[in-house]
PDB file of C-alpha atoms in Angstrom:
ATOM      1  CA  UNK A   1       0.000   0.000   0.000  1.00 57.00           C
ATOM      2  CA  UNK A   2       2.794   2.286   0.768  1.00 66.00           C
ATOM      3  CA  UNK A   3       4.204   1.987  -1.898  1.00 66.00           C
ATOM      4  CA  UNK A   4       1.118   2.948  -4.583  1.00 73.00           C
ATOM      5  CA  UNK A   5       0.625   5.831  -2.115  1.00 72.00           C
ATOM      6  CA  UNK A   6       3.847   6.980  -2.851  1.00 67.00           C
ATOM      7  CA  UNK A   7       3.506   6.423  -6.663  1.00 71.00           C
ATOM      8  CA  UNK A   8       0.369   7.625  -6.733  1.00 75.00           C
ATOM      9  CA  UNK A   9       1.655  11.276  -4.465  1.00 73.00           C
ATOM     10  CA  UNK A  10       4.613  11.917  -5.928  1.00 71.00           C
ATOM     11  CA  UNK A  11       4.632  10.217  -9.435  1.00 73.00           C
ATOM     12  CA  UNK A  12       5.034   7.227 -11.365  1.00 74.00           C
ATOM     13  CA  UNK A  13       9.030   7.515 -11.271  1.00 79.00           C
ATOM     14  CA  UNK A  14       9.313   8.604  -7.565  1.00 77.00           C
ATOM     15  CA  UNK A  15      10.437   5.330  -6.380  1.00 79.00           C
ATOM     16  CA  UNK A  16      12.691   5.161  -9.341  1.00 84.00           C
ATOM     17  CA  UNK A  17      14.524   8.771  -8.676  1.00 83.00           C
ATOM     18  CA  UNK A  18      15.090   8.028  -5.022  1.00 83.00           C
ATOM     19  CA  UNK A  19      16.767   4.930  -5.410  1.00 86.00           C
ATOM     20  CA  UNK A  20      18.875   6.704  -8.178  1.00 89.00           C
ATOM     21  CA  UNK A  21      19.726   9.359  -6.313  1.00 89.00           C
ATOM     22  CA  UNK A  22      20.339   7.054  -3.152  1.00 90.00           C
ATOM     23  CA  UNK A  23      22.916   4.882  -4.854  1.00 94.00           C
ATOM     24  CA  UNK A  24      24.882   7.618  -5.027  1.00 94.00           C
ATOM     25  CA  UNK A  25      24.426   9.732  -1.277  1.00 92.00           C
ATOM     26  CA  UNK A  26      24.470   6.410   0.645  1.00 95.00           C
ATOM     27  CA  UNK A  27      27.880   5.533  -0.150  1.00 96.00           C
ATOM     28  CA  UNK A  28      28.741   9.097   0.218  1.00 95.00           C
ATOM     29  CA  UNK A  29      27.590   9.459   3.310  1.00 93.00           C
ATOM     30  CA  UNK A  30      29.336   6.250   4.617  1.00 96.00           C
ATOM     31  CA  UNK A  31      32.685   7.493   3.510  1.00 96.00           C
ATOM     32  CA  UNK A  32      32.559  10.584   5.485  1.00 94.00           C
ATOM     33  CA  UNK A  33      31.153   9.331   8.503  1.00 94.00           C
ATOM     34  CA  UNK A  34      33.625   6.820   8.845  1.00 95.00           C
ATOM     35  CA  UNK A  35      35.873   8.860   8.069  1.00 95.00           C
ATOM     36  CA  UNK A  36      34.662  11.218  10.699  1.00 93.00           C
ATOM     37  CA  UNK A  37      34.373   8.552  13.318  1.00 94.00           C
ATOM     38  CA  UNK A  38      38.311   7.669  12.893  1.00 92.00           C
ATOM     39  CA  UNK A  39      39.588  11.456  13.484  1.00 92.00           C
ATOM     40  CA  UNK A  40      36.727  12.351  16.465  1.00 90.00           C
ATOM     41  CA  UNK A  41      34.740   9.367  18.348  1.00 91.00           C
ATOM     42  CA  UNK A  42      37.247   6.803  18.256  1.00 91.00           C
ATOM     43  CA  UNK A  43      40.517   8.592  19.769  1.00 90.00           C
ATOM     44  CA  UNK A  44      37.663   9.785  22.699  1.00 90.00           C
ATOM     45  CA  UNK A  45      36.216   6.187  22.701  1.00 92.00           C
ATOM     46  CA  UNK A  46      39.615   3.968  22.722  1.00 93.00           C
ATOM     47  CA  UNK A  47      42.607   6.597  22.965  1.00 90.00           C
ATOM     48  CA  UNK A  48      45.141   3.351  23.522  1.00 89.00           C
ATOM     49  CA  UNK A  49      44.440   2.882  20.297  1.00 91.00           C
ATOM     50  CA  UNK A  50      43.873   6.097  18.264  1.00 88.00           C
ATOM     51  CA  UNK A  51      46.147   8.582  18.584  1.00 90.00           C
ATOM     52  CA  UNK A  52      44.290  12.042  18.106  1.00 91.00           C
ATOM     53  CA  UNK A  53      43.926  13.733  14.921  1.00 90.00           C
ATOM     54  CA  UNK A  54      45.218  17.539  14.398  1.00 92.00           C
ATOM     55  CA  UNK A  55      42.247  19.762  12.385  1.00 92.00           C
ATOM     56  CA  UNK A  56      45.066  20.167   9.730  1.00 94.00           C
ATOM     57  CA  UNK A  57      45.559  16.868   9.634  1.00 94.00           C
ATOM     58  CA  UNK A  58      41.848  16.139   9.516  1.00 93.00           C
ATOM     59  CA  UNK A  59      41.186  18.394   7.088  1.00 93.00           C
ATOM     60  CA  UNK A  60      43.948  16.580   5.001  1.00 95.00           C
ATOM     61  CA  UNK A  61      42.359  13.166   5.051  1.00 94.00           C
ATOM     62  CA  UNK A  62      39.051  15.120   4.234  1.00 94.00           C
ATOM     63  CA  UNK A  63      39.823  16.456   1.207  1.00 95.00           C
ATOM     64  CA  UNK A  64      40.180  13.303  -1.267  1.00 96.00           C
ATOM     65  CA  UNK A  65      36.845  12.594  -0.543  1.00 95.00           C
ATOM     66  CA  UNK A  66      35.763  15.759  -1.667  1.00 93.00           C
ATOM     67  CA  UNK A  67      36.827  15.532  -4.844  1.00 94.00           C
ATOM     68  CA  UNK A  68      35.812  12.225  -4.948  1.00 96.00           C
ATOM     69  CA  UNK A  69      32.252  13.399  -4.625  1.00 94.00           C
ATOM     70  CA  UNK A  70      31.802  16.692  -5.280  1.00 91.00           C
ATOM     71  CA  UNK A  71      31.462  15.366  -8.940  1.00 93.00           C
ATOM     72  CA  UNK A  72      29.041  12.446  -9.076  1.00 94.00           C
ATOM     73  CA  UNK A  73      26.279  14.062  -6.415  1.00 90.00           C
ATOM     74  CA  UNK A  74      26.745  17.503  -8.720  1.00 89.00           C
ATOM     75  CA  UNK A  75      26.331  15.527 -11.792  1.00 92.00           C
ATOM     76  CA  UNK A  76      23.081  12.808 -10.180  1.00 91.00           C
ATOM     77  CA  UNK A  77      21.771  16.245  -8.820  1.00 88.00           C
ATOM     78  CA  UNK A  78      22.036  17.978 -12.511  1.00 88.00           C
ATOM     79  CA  UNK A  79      20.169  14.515 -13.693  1.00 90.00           C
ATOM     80  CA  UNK A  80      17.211  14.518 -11.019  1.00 86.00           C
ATOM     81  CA  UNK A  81      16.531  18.149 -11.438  1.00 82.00           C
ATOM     82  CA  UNK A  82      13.544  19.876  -9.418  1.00 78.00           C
ATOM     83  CA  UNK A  83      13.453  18.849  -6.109  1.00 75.00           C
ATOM     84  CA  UNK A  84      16.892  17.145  -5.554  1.00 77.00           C
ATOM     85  CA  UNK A  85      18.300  20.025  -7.380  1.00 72.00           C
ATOM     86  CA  UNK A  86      17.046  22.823  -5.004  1.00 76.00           C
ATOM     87  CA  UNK A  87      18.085  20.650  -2.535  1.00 74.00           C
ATOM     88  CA  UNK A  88      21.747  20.701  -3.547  1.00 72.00           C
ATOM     89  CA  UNK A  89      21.615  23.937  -3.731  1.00 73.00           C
ATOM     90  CA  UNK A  90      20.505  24.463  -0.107  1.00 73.00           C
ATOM     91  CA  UNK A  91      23.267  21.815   0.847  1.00 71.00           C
ATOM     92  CA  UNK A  92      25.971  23.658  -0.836  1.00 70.00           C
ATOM     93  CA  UNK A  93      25.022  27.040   1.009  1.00 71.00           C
ATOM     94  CA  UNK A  94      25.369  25.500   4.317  1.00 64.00           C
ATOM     95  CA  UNK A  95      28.361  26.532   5.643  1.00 58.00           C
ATOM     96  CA  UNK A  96      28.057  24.822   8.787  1.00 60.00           C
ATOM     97  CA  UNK A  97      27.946  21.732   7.655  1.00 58.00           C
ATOM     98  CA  UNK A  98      25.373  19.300   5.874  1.00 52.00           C
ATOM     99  CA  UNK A  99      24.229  16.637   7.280  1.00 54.00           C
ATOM    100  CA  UNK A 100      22.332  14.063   5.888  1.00 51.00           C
TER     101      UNK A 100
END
């Protein structure tokens, strides 16, 4: 029932443009959060076994994943259009941080 509600609400290719755009943020958002869980939680968590991370240092082993990704979410957002678009562009002027 949930979804032909959804189908029927948002469009016969709802279901379809989710899962597209998914396949790409999902990864994504793995990436950096594990990422972010080796340079902040797990020196607090276990710090016999993590030495701490510097910010420069952080921001170092930040930055291949940016270009990484900056590419494929511009280009699925470009593809999606409308919605996931606007959405992008929201993400991109949040300069505190987006979270997903």
């Amino acid at each position: 029932y949930g979804l032909y509600r959804a189908r029927e609400d948002m469009g016969p290719d709802s279901l379809n443009r989710l899962l597209s755009f998914y396949s790409v943020a999902i990864p994504m958002v793995i990436e950096y959060k594990t990422l972010e869980m080796k340079c902040e939680k797990l020196p607090i968590w276990f710090p016999s076994l993590f030495d701490t991370i510097s910010q420069e240092e952080e921001t170092k082993l930040f930055e291949p994943l940016h270009e990484k990704w900056k590419q494929p979410l511009v280009d699925k957002l470009m593809e999606l259009g409308g919605f996931f678009y606007k959405n992008g562009q929201r993400g991109a002027g949040n300069m505190g941080g987006f979270v997903p």
